[in-house]
PDB file of C-alpha atoms in Angstrom:
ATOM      1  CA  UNK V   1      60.527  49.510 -89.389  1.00 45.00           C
ATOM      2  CA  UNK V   2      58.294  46.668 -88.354  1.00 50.00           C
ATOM      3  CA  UNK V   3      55.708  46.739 -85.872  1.00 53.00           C
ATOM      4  CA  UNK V   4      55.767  44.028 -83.715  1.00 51.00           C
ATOM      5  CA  UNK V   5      52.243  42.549 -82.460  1.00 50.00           C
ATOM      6  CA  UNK V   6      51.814  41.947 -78.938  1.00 54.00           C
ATOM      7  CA  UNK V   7      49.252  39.073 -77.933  1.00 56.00           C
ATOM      8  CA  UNK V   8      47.319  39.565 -75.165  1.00 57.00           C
ATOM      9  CA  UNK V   9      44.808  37.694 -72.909  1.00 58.00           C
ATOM     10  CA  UNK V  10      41.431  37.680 -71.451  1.00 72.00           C
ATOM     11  CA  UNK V  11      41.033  36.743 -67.984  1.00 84.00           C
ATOM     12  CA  UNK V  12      37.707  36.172 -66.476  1.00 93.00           C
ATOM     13  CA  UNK V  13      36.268  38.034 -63.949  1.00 95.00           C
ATOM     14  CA  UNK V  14      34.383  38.173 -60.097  1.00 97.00           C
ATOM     15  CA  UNK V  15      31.120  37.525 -60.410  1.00 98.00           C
ATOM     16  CA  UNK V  16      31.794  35.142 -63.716  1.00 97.00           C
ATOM     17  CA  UNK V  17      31.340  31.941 -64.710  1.00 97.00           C
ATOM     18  CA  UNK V  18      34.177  29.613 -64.535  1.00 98.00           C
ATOM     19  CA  UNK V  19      35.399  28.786 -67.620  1.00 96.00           C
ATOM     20  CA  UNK V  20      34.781  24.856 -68.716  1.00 97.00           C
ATOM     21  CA  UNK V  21      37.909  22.936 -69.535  1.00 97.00           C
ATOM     22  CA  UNK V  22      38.804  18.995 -69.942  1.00 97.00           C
ATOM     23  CA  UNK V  23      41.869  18.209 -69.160  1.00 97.00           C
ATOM     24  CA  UNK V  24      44.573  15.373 -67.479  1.00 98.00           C
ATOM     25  CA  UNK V  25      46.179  15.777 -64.714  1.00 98.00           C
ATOM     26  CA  UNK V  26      47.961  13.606 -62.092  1.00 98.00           C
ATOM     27  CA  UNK V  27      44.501  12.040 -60.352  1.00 98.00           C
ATOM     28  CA  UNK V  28      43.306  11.395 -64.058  1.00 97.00           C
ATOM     29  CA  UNK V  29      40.824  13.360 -66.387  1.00 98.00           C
ATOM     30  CA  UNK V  30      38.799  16.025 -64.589  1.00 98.00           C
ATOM     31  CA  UNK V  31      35.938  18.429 -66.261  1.00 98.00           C
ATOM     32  CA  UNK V  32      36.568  21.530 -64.479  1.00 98.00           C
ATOM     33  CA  UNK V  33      34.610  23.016 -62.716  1.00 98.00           C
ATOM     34  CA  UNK V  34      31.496  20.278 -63.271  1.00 98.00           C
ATOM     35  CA  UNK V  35      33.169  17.753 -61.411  1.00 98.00           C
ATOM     36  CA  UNK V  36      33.734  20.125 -58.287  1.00 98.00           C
ATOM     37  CA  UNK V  37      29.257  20.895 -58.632  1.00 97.00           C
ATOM     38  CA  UNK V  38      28.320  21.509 -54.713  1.00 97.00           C
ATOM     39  CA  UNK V  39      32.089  22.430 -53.530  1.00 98.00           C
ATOM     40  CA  UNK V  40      34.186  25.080 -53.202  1.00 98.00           C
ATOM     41  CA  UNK V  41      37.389  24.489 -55.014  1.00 98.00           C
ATOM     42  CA  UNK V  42      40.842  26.584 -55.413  1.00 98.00           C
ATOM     43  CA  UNK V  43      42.145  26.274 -59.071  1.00 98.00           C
ATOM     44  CA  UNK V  44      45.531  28.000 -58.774  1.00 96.00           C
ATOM     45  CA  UNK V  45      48.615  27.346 -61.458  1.00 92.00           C
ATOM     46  CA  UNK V  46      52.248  27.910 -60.937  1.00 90.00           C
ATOM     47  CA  UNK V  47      54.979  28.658 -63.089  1.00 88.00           C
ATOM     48  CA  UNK V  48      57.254  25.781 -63.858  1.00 88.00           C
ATOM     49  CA  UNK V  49      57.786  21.774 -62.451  1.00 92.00           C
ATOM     50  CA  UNK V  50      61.436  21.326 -60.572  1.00 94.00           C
ATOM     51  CA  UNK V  51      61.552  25.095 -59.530  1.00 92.00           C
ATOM     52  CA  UNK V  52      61.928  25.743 -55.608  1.00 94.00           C
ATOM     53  CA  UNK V  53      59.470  28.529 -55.254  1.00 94.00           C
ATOM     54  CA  UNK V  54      57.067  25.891 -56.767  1.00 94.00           C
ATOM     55  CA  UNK V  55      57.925  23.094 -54.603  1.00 96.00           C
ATOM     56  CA  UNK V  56      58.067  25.518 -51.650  1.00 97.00           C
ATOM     57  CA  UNK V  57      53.919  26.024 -52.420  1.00 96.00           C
ATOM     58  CA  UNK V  58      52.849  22.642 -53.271  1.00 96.00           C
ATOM     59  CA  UNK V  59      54.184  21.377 -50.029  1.00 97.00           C
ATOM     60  CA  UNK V  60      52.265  23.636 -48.171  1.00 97.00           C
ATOM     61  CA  UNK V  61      49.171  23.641 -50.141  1.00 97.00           C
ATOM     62  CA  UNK V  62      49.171  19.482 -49.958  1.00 97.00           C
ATOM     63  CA  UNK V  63      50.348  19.942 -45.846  1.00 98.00           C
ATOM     64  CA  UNK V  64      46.908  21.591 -45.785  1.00 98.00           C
ATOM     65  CA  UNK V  65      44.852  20.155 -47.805  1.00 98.00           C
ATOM     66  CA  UNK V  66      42.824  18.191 -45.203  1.00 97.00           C
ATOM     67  CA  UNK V  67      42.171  21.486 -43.683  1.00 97.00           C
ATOM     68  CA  UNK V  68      40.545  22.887 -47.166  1.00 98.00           C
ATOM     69  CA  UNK V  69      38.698  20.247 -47.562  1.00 98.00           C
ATOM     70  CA  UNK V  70      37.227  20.319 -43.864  1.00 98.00           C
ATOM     71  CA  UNK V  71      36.012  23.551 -45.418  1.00 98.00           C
ATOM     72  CA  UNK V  72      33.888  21.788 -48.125  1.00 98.00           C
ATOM     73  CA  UNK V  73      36.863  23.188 -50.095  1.00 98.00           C
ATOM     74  CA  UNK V  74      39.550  21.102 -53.063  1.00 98.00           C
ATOM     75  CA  UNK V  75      42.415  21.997 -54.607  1.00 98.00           C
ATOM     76  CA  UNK V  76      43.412  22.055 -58.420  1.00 98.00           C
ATOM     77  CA  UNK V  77      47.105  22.875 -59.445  1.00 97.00           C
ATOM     78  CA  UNK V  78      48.101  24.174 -63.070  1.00 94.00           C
ATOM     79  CA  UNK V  79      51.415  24.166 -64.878  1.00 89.00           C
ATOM     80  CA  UNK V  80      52.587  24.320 -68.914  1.00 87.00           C
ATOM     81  CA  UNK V  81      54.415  21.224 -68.014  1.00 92.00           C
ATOM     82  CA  UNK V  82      53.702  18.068 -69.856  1.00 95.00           C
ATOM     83  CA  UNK V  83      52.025  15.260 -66.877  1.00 97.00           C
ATOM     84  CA  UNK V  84      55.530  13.378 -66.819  1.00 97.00           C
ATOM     85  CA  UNK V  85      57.508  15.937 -65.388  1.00 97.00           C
ATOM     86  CA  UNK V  86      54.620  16.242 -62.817  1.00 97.00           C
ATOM     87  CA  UNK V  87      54.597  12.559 -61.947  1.00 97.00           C
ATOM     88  CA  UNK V  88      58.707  13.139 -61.366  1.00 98.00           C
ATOM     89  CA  UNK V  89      58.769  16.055 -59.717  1.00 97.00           C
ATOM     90  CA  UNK V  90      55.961  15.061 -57.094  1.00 97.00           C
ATOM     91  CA  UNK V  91      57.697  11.934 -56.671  1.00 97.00           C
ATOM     92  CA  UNK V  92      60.747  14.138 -56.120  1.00 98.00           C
ATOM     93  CA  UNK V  93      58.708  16.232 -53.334  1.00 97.00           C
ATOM     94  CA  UNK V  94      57.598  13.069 -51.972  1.00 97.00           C
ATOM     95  CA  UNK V  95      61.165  11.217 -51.490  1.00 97.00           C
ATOM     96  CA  UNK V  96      63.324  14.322 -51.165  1.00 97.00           C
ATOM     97  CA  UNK V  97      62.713  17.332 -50.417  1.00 97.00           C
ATOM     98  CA  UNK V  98      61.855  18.980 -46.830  1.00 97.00           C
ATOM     99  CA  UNK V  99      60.809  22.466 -46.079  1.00 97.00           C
ATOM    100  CA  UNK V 100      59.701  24.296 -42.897  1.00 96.00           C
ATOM    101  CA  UNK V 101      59.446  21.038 -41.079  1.00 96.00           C
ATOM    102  CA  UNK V 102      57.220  19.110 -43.739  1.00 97.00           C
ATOM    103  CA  UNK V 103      58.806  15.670 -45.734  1.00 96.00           C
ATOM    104  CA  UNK V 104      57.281  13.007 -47.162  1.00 97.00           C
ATOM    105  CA  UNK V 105      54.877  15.040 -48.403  1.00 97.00           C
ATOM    106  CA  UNK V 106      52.841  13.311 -51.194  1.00 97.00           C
ATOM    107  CA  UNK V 107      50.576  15.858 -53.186  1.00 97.00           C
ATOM    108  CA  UNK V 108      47.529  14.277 -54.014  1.00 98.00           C
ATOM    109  CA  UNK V 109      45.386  16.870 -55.420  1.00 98.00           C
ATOM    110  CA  UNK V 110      45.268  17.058 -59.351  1.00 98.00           C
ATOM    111  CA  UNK V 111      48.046  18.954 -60.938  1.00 98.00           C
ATOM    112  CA  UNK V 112      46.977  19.621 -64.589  1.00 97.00           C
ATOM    113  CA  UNK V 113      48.917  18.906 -67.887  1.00 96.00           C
ATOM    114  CA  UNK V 114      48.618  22.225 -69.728  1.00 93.00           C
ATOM    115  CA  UNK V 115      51.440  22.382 -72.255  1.00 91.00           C
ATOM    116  CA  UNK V 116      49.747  24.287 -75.463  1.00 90.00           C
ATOM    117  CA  UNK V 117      48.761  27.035 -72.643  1.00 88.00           C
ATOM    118  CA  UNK V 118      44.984  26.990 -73.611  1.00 91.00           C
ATOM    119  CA  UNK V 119      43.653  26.477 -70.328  1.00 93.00           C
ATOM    120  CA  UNK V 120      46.630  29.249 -68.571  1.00 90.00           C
ATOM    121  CA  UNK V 121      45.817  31.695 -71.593  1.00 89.00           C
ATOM    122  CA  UNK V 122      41.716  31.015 -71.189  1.00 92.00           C
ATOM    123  CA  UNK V 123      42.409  32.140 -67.446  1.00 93.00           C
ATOM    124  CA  UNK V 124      44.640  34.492 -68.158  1.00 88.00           C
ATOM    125  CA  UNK V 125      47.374  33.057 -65.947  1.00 87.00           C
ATOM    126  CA  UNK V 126      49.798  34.058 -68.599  1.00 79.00           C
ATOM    127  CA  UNK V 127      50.802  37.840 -68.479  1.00 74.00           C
ATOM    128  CA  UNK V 128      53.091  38.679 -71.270  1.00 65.00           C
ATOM    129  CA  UNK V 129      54.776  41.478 -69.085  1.00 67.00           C
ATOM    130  CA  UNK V 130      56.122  38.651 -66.533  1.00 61.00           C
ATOM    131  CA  UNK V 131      56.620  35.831 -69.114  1.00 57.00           C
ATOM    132  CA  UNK V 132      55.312  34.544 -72.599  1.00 58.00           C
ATOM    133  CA  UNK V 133      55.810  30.459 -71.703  1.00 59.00           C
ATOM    134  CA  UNK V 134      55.160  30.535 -68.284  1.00 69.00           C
ATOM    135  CA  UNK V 135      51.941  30.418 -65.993  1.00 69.00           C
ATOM    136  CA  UNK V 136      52.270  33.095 -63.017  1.00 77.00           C
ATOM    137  CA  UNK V 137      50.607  32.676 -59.621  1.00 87.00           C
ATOM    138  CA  UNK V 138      47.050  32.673 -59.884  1.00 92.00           C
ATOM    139  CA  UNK V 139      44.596  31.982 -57.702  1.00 96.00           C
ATOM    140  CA  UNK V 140      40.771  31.726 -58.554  1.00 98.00           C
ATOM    141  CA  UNK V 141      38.252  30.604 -56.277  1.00 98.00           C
ATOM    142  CA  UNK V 142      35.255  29.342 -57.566  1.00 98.00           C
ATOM    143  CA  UNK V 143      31.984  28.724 -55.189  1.00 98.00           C
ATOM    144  CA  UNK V 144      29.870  25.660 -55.339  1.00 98.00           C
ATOM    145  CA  UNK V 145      28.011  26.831 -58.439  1.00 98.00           C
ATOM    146  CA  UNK V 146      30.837  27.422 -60.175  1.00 98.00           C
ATOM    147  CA  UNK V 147      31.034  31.310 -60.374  1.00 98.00           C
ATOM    148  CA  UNK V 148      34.336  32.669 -59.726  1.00 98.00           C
ATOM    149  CA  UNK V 149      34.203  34.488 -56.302  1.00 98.00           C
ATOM    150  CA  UNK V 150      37.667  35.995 -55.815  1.00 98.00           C
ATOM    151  CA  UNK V 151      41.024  36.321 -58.008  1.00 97.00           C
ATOM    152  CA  UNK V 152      44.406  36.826 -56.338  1.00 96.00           C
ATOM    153  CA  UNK V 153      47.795  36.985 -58.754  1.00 92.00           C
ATOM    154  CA  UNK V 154      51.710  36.504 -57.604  1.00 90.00           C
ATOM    155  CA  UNK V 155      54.673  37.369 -59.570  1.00 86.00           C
ATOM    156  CA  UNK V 156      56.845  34.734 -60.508  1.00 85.00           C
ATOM    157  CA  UNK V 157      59.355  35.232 -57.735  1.00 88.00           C
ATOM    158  CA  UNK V 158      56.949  35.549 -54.719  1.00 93.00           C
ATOM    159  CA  UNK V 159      55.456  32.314 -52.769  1.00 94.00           C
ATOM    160  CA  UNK V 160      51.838  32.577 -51.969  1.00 94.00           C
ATOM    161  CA  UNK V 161      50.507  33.268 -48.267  1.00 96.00           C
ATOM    162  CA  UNK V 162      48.204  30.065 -47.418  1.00 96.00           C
ATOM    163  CA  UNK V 163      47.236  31.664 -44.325  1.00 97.00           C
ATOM    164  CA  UNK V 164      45.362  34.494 -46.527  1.00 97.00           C
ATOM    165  CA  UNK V 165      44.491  31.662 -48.952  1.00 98.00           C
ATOM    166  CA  UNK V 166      42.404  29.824 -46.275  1.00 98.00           C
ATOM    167  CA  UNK V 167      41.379  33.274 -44.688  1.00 98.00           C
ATOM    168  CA  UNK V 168      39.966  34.635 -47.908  1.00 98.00           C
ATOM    169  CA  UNK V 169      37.910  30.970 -48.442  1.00 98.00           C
ATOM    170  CA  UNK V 170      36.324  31.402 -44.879  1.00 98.00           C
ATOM    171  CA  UNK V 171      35.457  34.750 -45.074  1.00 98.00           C
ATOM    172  CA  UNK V 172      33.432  34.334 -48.482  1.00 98.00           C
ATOM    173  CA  UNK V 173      32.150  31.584 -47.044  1.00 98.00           C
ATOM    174  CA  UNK V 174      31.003  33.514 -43.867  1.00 98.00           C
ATOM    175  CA  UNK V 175      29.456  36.429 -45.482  1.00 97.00           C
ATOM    176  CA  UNK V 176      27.413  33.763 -47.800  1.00 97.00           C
ATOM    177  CA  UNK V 177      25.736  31.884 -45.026  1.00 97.00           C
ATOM    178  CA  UNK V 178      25.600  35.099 -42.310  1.00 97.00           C
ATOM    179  CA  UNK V 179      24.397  37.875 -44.567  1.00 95.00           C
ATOM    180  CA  UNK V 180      27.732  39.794 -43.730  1.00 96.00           C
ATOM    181  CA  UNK V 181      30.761  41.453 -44.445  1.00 96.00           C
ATOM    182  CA  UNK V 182      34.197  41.428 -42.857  1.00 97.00           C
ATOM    183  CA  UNK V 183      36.488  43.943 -42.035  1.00 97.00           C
ATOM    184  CA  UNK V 184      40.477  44.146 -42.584  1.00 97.00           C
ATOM    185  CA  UNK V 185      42.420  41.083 -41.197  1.00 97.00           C
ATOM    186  CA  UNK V 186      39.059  39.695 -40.338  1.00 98.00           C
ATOM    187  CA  UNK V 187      39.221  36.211 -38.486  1.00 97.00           C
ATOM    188  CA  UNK V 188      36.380  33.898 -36.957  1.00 96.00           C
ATOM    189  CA  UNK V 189      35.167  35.255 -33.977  1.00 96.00           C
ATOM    190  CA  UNK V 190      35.788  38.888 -34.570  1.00 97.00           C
ATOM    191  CA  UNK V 191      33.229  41.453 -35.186  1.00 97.00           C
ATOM    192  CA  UNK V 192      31.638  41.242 -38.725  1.00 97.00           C
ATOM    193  CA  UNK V 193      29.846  44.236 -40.412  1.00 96.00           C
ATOM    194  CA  UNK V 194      25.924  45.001 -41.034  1.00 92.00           C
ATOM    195  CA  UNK V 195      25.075  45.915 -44.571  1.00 86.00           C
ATOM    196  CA  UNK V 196      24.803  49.239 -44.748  1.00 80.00           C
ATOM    197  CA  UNK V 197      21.212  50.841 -44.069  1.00 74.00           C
ATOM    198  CA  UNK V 198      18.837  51.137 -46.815  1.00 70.00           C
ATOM    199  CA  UNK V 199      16.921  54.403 -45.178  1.00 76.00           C
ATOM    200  CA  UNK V 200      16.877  57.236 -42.956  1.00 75.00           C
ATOM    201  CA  UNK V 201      14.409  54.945 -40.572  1.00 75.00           C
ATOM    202  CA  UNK V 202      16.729  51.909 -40.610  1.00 75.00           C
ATOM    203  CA  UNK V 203      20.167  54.537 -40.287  1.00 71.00           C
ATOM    204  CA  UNK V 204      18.009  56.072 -37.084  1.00 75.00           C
ATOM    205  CA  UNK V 205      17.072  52.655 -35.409  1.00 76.00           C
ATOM    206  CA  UNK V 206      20.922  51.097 -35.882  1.00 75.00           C
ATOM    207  CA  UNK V 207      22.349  54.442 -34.164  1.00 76.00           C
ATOM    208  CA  UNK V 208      19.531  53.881 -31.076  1.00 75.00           C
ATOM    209  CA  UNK V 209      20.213  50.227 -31.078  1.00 72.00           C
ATOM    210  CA  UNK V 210      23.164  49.831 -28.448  1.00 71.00           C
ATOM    211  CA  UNK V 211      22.245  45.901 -27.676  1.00 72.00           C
ATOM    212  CA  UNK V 212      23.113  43.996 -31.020  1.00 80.00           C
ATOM    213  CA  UNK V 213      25.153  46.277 -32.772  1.00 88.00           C
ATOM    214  CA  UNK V 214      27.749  48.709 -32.605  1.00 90.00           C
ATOM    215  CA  UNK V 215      27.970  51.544 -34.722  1.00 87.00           C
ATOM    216  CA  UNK V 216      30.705  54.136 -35.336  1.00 87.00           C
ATOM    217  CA  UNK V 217      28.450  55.828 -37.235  1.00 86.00           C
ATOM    218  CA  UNK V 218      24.869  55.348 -39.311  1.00 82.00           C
ATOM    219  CA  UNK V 219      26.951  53.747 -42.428  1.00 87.00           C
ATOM    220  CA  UNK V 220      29.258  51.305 -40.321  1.00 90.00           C
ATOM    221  CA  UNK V 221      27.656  49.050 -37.622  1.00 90.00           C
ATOM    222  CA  UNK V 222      29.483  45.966 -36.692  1.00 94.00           C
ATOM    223  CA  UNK V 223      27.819  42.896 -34.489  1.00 93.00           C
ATOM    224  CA  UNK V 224      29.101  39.536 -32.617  1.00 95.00           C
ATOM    225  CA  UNK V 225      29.337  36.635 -34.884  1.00 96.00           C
ATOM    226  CA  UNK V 226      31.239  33.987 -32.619  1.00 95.00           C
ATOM    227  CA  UNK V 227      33.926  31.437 -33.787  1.00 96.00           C
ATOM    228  CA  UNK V 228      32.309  28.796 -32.574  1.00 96.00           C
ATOM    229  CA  UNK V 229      28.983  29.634 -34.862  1.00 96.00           C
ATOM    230  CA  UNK V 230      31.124  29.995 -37.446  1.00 96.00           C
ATOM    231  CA  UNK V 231      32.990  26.829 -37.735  1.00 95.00           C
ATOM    232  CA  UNK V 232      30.043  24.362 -36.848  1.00 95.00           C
ATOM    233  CA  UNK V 233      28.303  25.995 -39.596  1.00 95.00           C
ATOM    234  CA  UNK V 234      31.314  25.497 -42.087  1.00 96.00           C
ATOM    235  CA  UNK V 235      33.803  23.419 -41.105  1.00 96.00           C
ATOM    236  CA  UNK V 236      33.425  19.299 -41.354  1.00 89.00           C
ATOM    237  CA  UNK V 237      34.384  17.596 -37.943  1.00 77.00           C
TER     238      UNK V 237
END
């Protein structure tokens, strides 16, 4: 009986590197992430061109992309498709198709040509377990320096949220430049958390300190970070 040979994938991880790739897309060639040196960017595939799920997405991710970039923040899609059935499927969305209110939605970002799967398999956007031709949902976001900071994966029958999309970007963002961490469904202008104490004498002083902080207990101390600090620090008027 023969033994068949499954192939499987690396995927990068937090705290890596992005991996460097060449490659045409829609806006032309890009050198990813090199060309994106200083920004935030969002490199995220999807599974097929022409598929509603799909369509559903890159309407909403090109309704907001003004908002992204407001965050210092740019958008890269991905897809096995070859760049002509990108060109006539955007110009599809564009002359189309409508969905939760949005039409005439042109997607301007770069949607990437990636039909020998080198760039999805270097990513590890193809899982084997979901499907052996087709990208699944992934979403990497890499920081300014190019270092991937976060990793979030859909099956192939599930749209992304944006609003956790967006969330996720300004939280990273707001624990870079404030020195802090955020708590479940954190948004701006809730309370963000202290690092944790690094001694007894620091524990001691957060517990007495009823001003600036508030602590549940020695290990979780929260303070006031307002929204309004928050987005003139981030967010491009």
């Amino acid at each position: 009986m023969e033994q068949q040979i499954q192939e499987t994938f690396s995927m990068p991880r937090i705290g890596d590197k992005a991996p460097e790739f060449k490659a045409v897309t829609t806006q032309g060639e890009i050198n990813y992430p090199s060309d994106y040196e200083g920004k935030w960017s969002i490199l995220f595939s999807h599974p097929a061109d022409f598929t509603p799920v799909c369509t559903s997405e890159f309407m909403t991710f090109a309704h907001l992309q003004e908002k992204f970039q407001k965050a210092n923040c740019e958008l890269v899609g991905l897809s096995v498709d070859g760049l002509y059935s990108h060109i006539a499927w955007l110009r599809t969305i564009k002359e189309k198709v409508e969905f939760n209110g949005m039409k005439n939605i042109e997607v301007t970002f770069p949607l990437i040509e990636d039909i020998t799967m080198v760039i999805a398999k270097k990513y590890g956007m193809i899982q084997p377990g979901e499907s052996n031709t087709k990208a699944v949902r992934a979403v990497f976001f890499v920081d300014p320096k190019g270092i991937i900071r976060a990793i979030i994966y859909y099956p192939l029958s599930i749209g992304r949220n944006f609003d956790e999309l967006y969330r996720a970007l300004i939280a990273m963002q707001t624990t870079d430049e404030f020195g802090v961490a955020t708590p479940a469904d954190w948004r701006p202008g809730q309370d963000v958390i202290v690092p944790t104490a690094g001694s007894c004498g620091v524990a001691k002083e957060r517990m007495e300190d009823k001003e600036i902080l508030d602590c549940k207990d020695w290990f979780f101390c929260t303070k006031k970070l307002d929204e309004e600090t928050i987005l003139k620090k981030l967010i491009k008027s």
